[in-house]
């Protein structure tokens, strides 16, 4: 008797049925349904006048060819490659036929209603199913967060807010970030920044992080962790976009070890805000519910292939909420 195997793909795109794992599939099982959860591809930094980036350094930031926060041309190209790769994998698994468009309604693409997520989904579909009429579904009003992908606090009680803040503070306490802050201060010349000269905020090492967990808002933090995440995120995007190395962090990052030290700030930001079990299960609830319907409760009527495109925060909270190991 043919048995059913359902694969849920979560993170960058991480497939449950990778080549190594596929070898462990019990004999007689046949893959029948796939769900992929991806973040958007390369975007421009969120750098505008008066932003954290502008306030944190006296240096001039390099210009991008798209507005802040939007998918870049290279990001679109990379997503086409990703789509092509996934098409080959799906064909190997017998989910689609090579050289043919999938039957209507067997592929469903759903993205958060921001430019970078919708465009990522469109480029993915172009790479995976070129010439096929497969729409990307999203909220009609662009530029606003779709509730399914919006990682906001859904419990309005004061008790939960206190619990969530305590959980985020606990995650932060696990991190050793002094070296990261010191290196970052040097790279951006923080003591000559507008933040220091105008607001007397002159030290990331000595700054205080303040967490918040307000109803219908994303988990938040103010202080050096937020500043550090914004700056390292911008440097990382410059690097992956292919900026000349003398423009990536103004040429001040000169070794892999420095990248490793700096990356602790970006990773620590995501981990602190979105990976504690208390917070993750709450903010990921709408997305978990959607996935549950697609793969469990409404499985018989769901598409064979579902493509979801959201954000880092979705993936970070989802991995914890689903207890991925």
CSV table of C-alpha atoms in Angstrom, one decimal:
chain,number,residue,atom,x,y,z
A,1,UNK,CA,0.0,0.0,0.0
A,2,UNK,CA,1.3,3.5,-0.9
A,3,UNK,CA,1.9,5.6,2.1
A,4,UNK,CA,2.0,9.4,2.4
A,5,UNK,CA,5.0,11.5,3.2
A,6,UNK,CA,4.5,15.2,3.7
A,7,UNK,CA,7.6,17.5,3.8
A,8,UNK,CA,7.5,20.9,5.4
A,9,UNK,CA,10.4,23.1,4.3
A,10,UNK,CA,11.3,25.9,6.8
A,11,UNK,CA,14.2,28.4,6.8
A,12,UNK,CA,16.3,29.9,4.1
A,13,UNK,CA,14.9,27.3,2.1
A,14,UNK,CA,15.7,24.1,4.2
A,15,UNK,CA,14.1,20.9,2.9
A,16,UNK,CA,13.0,18.2,5.4
A,17,UNK,CA,13.6,15.7,2.6
A,18,UNK,CA,17.2,16.6,1.7
A,19,UNK,CA,19.4,14.2,-0.1
A,20,UNK,CA,20.7,12.7,3.1
A,21,UNK,CA,17.3,12.5,4.7
A,22,UNK,CA,15.7,11.1,1.7
A,23,UNK,CA,17.7,8.0,2.1
A,24,UNK,CA,15.9,7.4,5.4
A,25,UNK,CA,12.4,7.5,4.0
A,26,UNK,CA,10.7,4.1,4.7
A,27,UNK,CA,10.2,1.8,1.8
A,28,UNK,CA,6.8,2.4,0.1
A,29,UNK,CA,6.4,6.0,1.2
A,30,UNK,CA,5.7,8.6,-1.5
A,31,UNK,CA,6.1,12.3,-1.1
A,32,UNK,CA,2.7,13.9,-1.8
A,33,UNK,CA,2.9,17.4,-0.4
A,34,UNK,CA,5.6,20.0,0.1
A,35,UNK,CA,5.5,23.3,2.0
A,36,UNK,CA,8.4,25.8,1.7
A,37,UNK,CA,8.9,28.7,4.0
A,38,UNK,CA,11.5,31.2,2.9
A,39,UNK,CA,12.6,34.7,3.8
A,40,UNK,CA,12.9,37.3,1.1
A,41,UNK,CA,16.1,37.5,-0.9
A,42,UNK,CA,18.7,40.4,-0.8
A,43,UNK,CA,17.2,43.8,0.0
A,44,UNK,CA,18.7,47.3,0.4
A,45,UNK,CA,19.3,48.3,4.1
A,46,UNK,CA,16.6,50.3,5.9
A,47,UNK,CA,18.7,53.5,5.7
A,48,UNK,CA,16.9,56.8,5.6
A,49,UNK,CA,17.7,60.3,6.9
A,50,UNK,CA,17.5,60.2,10.6
A,51,UNK,CA,17.6,56.4,10.8
A,52,UNK,CA,19.7,54.3,13.1
A,53,UNK,CA,22.3,54.0,10.4
A,54,UNK,CA,22.6,57.7,9.8
A,55,UNK,CA,22.7,58.5,13.5
A,56,UNK,CA,25.4,55.9,14.3
A,57,UNK,CA,28.3,57.2,12.2
A,58,UNK,CA,29.7,60.3,10.7
A,59,UNK,CA,30.6,58.4,7.5
A,60,UNK,CA,28.5,58.5,4.4
A,61,UNK,CA,26.7,55.3,3.5
A,62,UNK,CA,27.1,53.9,-0.1
A,63,UNK,CA,24.2,54.5,-2.4
A,64,UNK,CA,21.9,51.6,-3.5
A,65,UNK,CA,20.1,51.3,-6.8
A,66,UNK,CA,16.7,50.6,-5.0
A,67,UNK,CA,14.9,52.3,-2.1
A,68,UNK,CA,15.7,51.1,1.4
A,69,UNK,CA,14.0,47.8,2.2
A,70,UNK,CA,13.3,46.8,-1.3
A,71,UNK,CA,14.5,43.6,-3.1
A,72,UNK,CA,17.6,44.3,-5.2
A,73,UNK,CA,18.2,43.2,-8.8
A,74,UNK,CA,20.8,40.7,-7.6
A,75,UNK,CA,18.3,39.4,-5.0
A,76,UNK,CA,15.8,38.8,-7.9
A,77,UNK,CA,18.5,37.0,-9.9
A,78,UNK,CA,19.5,34.8,-7.0
A,79,UNK,CA,15.8,33.9,-6.3
A,80,UNK,CA,15.4,32.8,-9.9
A,81,UNK,CA,18.4,30.4,-9.4
A,82,UNK,CA,16.7,29.2,-6.2
A,83,UNK,CA,13.5,28.5,-8.0
A,84,UNK,CA,15.3,26.6,-10.7
A,85,UNK,CA,17.1,24.5,-8.2
A,86,UNK,CA,13.9,23.7,-6.3
A,87,UNK,CA,12.1,22.8,-9.6
A,88,UNK,CA,14.8,20.2,-10.2
A,89,UNK,CA,14.4,18.8,-6.7
A,90,UNK,CA,10.6,18.7,-7.1
A,91,UNK,CA,11.0,16.8,-10.3
A,92,UNK,CA,13.3,14.3,-8.7
A,93,UNK,CA,10.7,13.7,-6.1
A,94,UNK,CA,8.0,13.2,-8.6
A,95,UNK,CA,6.1,16.3,-7.5
A,96,UNK,CA,6.2,17.9,-11.0
A,97,UNK,CA,7.1,16.8,-14.5
A,98,UNK,CA,10.2,18.2,-16.2
A,99,UNK,CA,9.4,20.6,-19.0
A,100,UNK,CA,5.7,20.9,-18.1
A,101,UNK,CA,3.7,23.4,-16.2
A,102,UNK,CA,2.0,21.9,-13.1
A,103,UNK,CA,-1.8,21.5,-13.3
A,104,UNK,CA,-3.9,24.4,-12.1
A,105,UNK,CA,-4.1,24.9,-8.4
A,106,UNK,CA,-1.4,22.4,-7.5
A,107,UNK,CA,1.1,25.2,-6.7
A,108,UNK,CA,0.2,28.0,-4.4
A,109,UNK,CA,2.5,30.9,-3.7
A,110,UNK,CA,1.7,33.2,-0.8
A,111,UNK,CA,3.8,36.2,0.3
A,112,UNK,CA,3.7,38.9,2.9
A,113,UNK,CA,2.4,42.1,1.3
A,114,UNK,CA,5.7,44.0,1.1
A,115,UNK,CA,7.7,44.7,-2.1
A,116,UNK,CA,10.6,42.5,-1.1
A,117,UNK,CA,8.5,39.5,-0.2
A,118,UNK,CA,6.1,39.6,-3.1
A,119,UNK,CA,8.9,40.2,-5.6
A,120,UNK,CA,10.9,37.3,-4.1
A,121,UNK,CA,8.0,35.0,-4.6
A,122,UNK,CA,7.5,36.2,-8.2
A,123,UNK,CA,11.2,35.6,-9.0
A,124,UNK,CA,11.0,32.2,-7.4
A,125,UNK,CA,8.0,31.2,-9.5
A,126,UNK,CA,9.8,32.5,-12.6
A,127,UNK,CA,12.8,30.3,-11.9
A,128,UNK,CA,10.8,27.2,-10.8
A,129,UNK,CA,8.0,27.4,-13.4
A,130,UNK,CA,9.1,29.6,-16.3
A,131,UNK,CA,6.2,30.5,-18.6
A,132,UNK,CA,3.6,29.0,-16.4
A,133,UNK,CA,0.5,30.9,-15.2
A,134,UNK,CA,1.1,30.7,-11.4
A,135,UNK,CA,0.1,33.9,-9.5
A,136,UNK,CA,1.6,35.1,-6.3
A,137,UNK,CA,-1.1,35.7,-3.7
A,138,UNK,CA,-0.9,38.5,-1.2
A,139,UNK,CA,-3.0,41.1,0.6
A,140,UNK,CA,-4.4,43.7,-1.8
A,141,UNK,CA,-2.9,46.6,0.2
A,142,UNK,CA,0.8,46.6,-0.4
A,143,UNK,CA,3.2,48.1,2.1
A,144,UNK,CA,1.3,46.6,5.1
A,145,UNK,CA,1.9,43.5,7.1
A,146,UNK,CA,-0.3,40.5,6.4
A,147,UNK,CA,-1.5,39.1,9.7
A,148,UNK,CA,-0.3,35.6,8.8
A,149,UNK,CA,3.3,36.9,8.5
A,150,UNK,CA,3.1,39.6,11.1
A,151,UNK,CA,5.1,38.4,14.2
A,152,UNK,CA,3.3,40.6,16.7
A,153,UNK,CA,2.3,39.8,20.3
A,154,UNK,CA,-1.2,38.3,20.4
A,155,UNK,CA,-1.7,38.2,24.2
A,156,UNK,CA,-2.9,41.5,25.6
A,157,UNK,CA,-2.4,40.6,29.3
A,158,UNK,CA,0.1,42.4,31.5
A,159,UNK,CA,1.3,39.0,32.9
A,160,UNK,CA,2.3,37.8,29.4
A,161,UNK,CA,4.0,41.0,28.6
A,162,UNK,CA,6.2,40.7,31.7
A,163,UNK,CA,6.8,37.0,31.0
A,164,UNK,CA,7.9,37.8,27.4
A,165,UNK,CA,10.2,40.6,28.4
A,166,UNK,CA,11.8,38.3,31.0
A,167,UNK,CA,12.3,35.6,28.4
A,168,UNK,CA,14.0,38.0,26.0
A,169,UNK,CA,16.2,39.3,28.7
A,170,UNK,CA,17.2,35.8,29.5
A,171,UNK,CA,18.1,35.1,25.9
A,172,UNK,CA,20.3,38.2,25.8
A,173,UNK,CA,22.0,37.2,29.1
A,174,UNK,CA,23.4,34.1,27.3
A,175,UNK,CA,25.3,36.3,24.9
A,176,UNK,CA,28.8,37.7,25.2
A,177,UNK,CA,28.8,40.9,23.0
A,178,UNK,CA,31.4,43.2,24.5
A,179,UNK,CA,34.0,42.4,21.9
A,180,UNK,CA,31.4,42.9,19.1
A,181,UNK,CA,30.3,46.3,20.4
A,182,UNK,CA,33.9,47.4,20.8
A,183,UNK,CA,34.8,46.4,17.2
A,184,UNK,CA,31.6,48.0,15.8
A,185,UNK,CA,32.3,51.3,17.6
A,186,UNK,CA,35.7,51.4,16.0
A,187,UNK,CA,34.4,50.6,12.5
A,188,UNK,CA,31.7,53.3,12.5
A,189,UNK,CA,33.7,55.9,14.5
A,190,UNK,CA,30.8,55.9,17.0
A,191,UNK,CA,32.3,58.7,19.2
A,192,UNK,CA,32.0,61.1,16.3
A,193,UNK,CA,28.5,60.0,15.4
A,194,UNK,CA,25.4,62.2,15.6
A,195,UNK,CA,24.1,59.9,18.3
A,196,UNK,CA,27.1,60.8,20.4
A,197,UNK,CA,27.4,64.5,19.6
A,198,UNK,CA,23.7,65.3,19.7
A,199,UNK,CA,22.2,62.7,22.1
A,200,UNK,CA,25.2,61.9,24.3
A,201,UNK,CA,24.9,58.3,23.4
A,202,UNK,CA,28.6,57.6,23.0
A,203,UNK,CA,29.1,53.9,24.0
A,204,UNK,CA,27.5,50.8,22.8
A,205,UNK,CA,29.3,48.7,25.4
A,206,UNK,CA,27.9,50.8,28.3
A,207,UNK,CA,24.4,51.3,26.8
A,208,UNK,CA,21.3,49.7,28.2
A,209,UNK,CA,19.0,47.4,26.3
A,210,UNK,CA,15.3,47.8,27.0
A,211,UNK,CA,12.9,45.1,25.8
A,212,UNK,CA,9.2,45.5,25.1
A,213,UNK,CA,6.3,43.1,24.4
A,214,UNK,CA,3.3,45.2,23.6
A,215,UNK,CA,0.0,43.8,22.3
A,216,UNK,CA,-0.3,43.9,18.5
A,217,UNK,CA,3.3,45.1,18.2
A,218,UNK,CA,6.5,43.1,17.3
A,219,UNK,CA,8.8,42.2,20.2
A,220,UNK,CA,11.1,45.1,20.5
A,221,UNK,CA,14.4,46.3,21.9
A,222,UNK,CA,15.9,49.8,22.2
A,223,UNK,CA,19.6,50.3,22.9
A,224,UNK,CA,22.9,49.0,21.6
A,225,UNK,CA,21.5,45.6,20.4
A,226,UNK,CA,19.2,47.3,18.0
A,227,UNK,CA,21.9,49.7,16.8
A,228,UNK,CA,24.3,46.8,16.4
A,229,UNK,CA,21.8,44.7,14.5
A,230,UNK,CA,21.0,47.6,12.1
A,231,UNK,CA,24.7,48.3,11.4
A,232,UNK,CA,25.8,44.7,10.9
A,233,UNK,CA,22.8,44.0,8.8
A,234,UNK,CA,23.8,46.9,6.5
A,235,UNK,CA,27.4,45.6,6.2
A,236,UNK,CA,26.3,42.1,5.5
A,237,UNK,CA,23.9,43.2,2.8
A,238,UNK,CA,26.6,45.3,1.2
A,239,UNK,CA,28.9,42.3,1.1
A,240,UNK,CA,26.4,39.9,-0.4
A,241,UNK,CA,25.2,42.5,-2.9
A,242,UNK,CA,28.8,42.6,-4.2
A,243,UNK,CA,29.8,46.2,-3.3
A,244,UNK,CA,33.6,46.9,-3.7
A,245,UNK,CA,35.3,45.8,-0.5
A,246,UNK,CA,36.5,49.4,0.2
A,247,UNK,CA,32.8,50.3,0.4
A,248,UNK,CA,31.7,47.4,2.6
A,249,UNK,CA,31.9,49.0,6.1
A,250,UNK,CA,34.2,51.6,4.5
A,251,UNK,CA,36.8,48.9,4.1
A,252,UNK,CA,37.2,48.4,7.9
A,253,UNK,CA,36.3,44.7,8.0
A,254,UNK,CA,39.5,43.0,7.0
A,255,UNK,CA,39.1,39.4,8.2
A,256,UNK,CA,36.7,36.5,8.6
A,257,UNK,CA,37.3,36.7,12.3
A,258,UNK,CA,35.9,40.2,12.4
A,259,UNK,CA,32.8,39.1,10.5
A,260,UNK,CA,32.4,36.3,13.0
A,261,UNK,CA,32.6,38.8,15.9
A,262,UNK,CA,30.2,41.2,14.3
A,263,UNK,CA,27.7,38.6,13.3
A,264,UNK,CA,27.0,37.8,17.0
A,265,UNK,CA,25.1,41.1,17.1
A,266,UNK,CA,22.8,40.3,14.2
A,267,UNK,CA,22.2,36.7,15.4
A,268,UNK,CA,21.8,37.8,19.0
A,269,UNK,CA,19.2,40.4,18.0
A,270,UNK,CA,17.0,37.7,16.3
A,271,UNK,CA,17.6,35.1,19.0
A,272,UNK,CA,16.8,37.5,21.8
A,273,UNK,CA,13.6,38.8,20.3
A,274,UNK,CA,12.1,35.8,18.5
A,275,UNK,CA,13.6,32.5,19.8
A,276,UNK,CA,12.5,32.2,23.4
A,277,UNK,CA,9.7,29.6,23.6
A,278,UNK,CA,7.4,32.1,25.4
A,279,UNK,CA,7.6,34.7,22.6
A,280,UNK,CA,8.1,32.4,19.6
A,281,UNK,CA,4.9,30.4,20.3
A,282,UNK,CA,2.9,33.5,20.6
A,283,UNK,CA,4.1,35.5,17.6
A,284,UNK,CA,4.3,32.5,15.3
A,285,UNK,CA,0.7,31.4,16.1
A,286,UNK,CA,-0.9,32.7,12.9
A,287,UNK,CA,1.8,31.2,10.7
A,288,UNK,CA,1.7,27.9,12.6
A,289,UNK,CA,-2.1,27.8,12.2
A,290,UNK,CA,-1.8,28.4,8.4
A,291,UNK,CA,0.8,25.6,8.1
A,292,UNK,CA,-1.3,23.2,10.2
A,293,UNK,CA,-4.3,23.8,7.9
A,294,UNK,CA,-2.2,23.2,4.8
A,295,UNK,CA,-0.4,20.1,6.0
A,296,UNK,CA,-2.9,18.6,8.5
A,297,UNK,CA,-6.5,19.7,8.9
A,298,UNK,CA,-7.2,20.7,5.2
A,299,UNK,CA,-4.5,18.5,3.7
A,300,UNK,CA,-6.8,16.7,1.3
A,301,UNK,CA,-7.9,19.9,-0.4
A,302,UNK,CA,-4.6,21.8,-0.1
A,303,UNK,CA,-2.2,22.3,-3.0
A,304,UNK,CA,0.6,19.8,-3.6
A,305,UNK,CA,3.2,22.6,-3.4
A,306,UNK,CA,2.9,25.6,-1.1
A,307,UNK,CA,5.5,28.4,-1.2
A,308,UNK,CA,5.4,31.0,1.6
A,309,UNK,CA,7.7,34.1,1.6
A,310,UNK,CA,8.1,36.1,4.8
A,311,UNK,CA,11.0,37.3,7.0
A,312,UNK,CA,13.8,36.3,9.3
A,313,UNK,CA,11.5,36.9,12.2
A,314,UNK,CA,9.0,34.4,10.9
A,315,UNK,CA,11.7,31.7,10.5
A,316,UNK,CA,13.3,32.4,13.8
A,317,UNK,CA,10.0,32.1,15.8
A,318,UNK,CA,8.7,29.3,13.7
A,319,UNK,CA,11.7,27.0,14.2
A,320,UNK,CA,11.3,27.4,18.0
A,321,UNK,CA,7.5,27.1,17.9
A,322,UNK,CA,7.7,23.9,16.0
A,323,UNK,CA,10.5,22.6,18.2
A,324,UNK,CA,12.9,22.1,15.3
A,325,UNK,CA,16.2,20.4,16.3
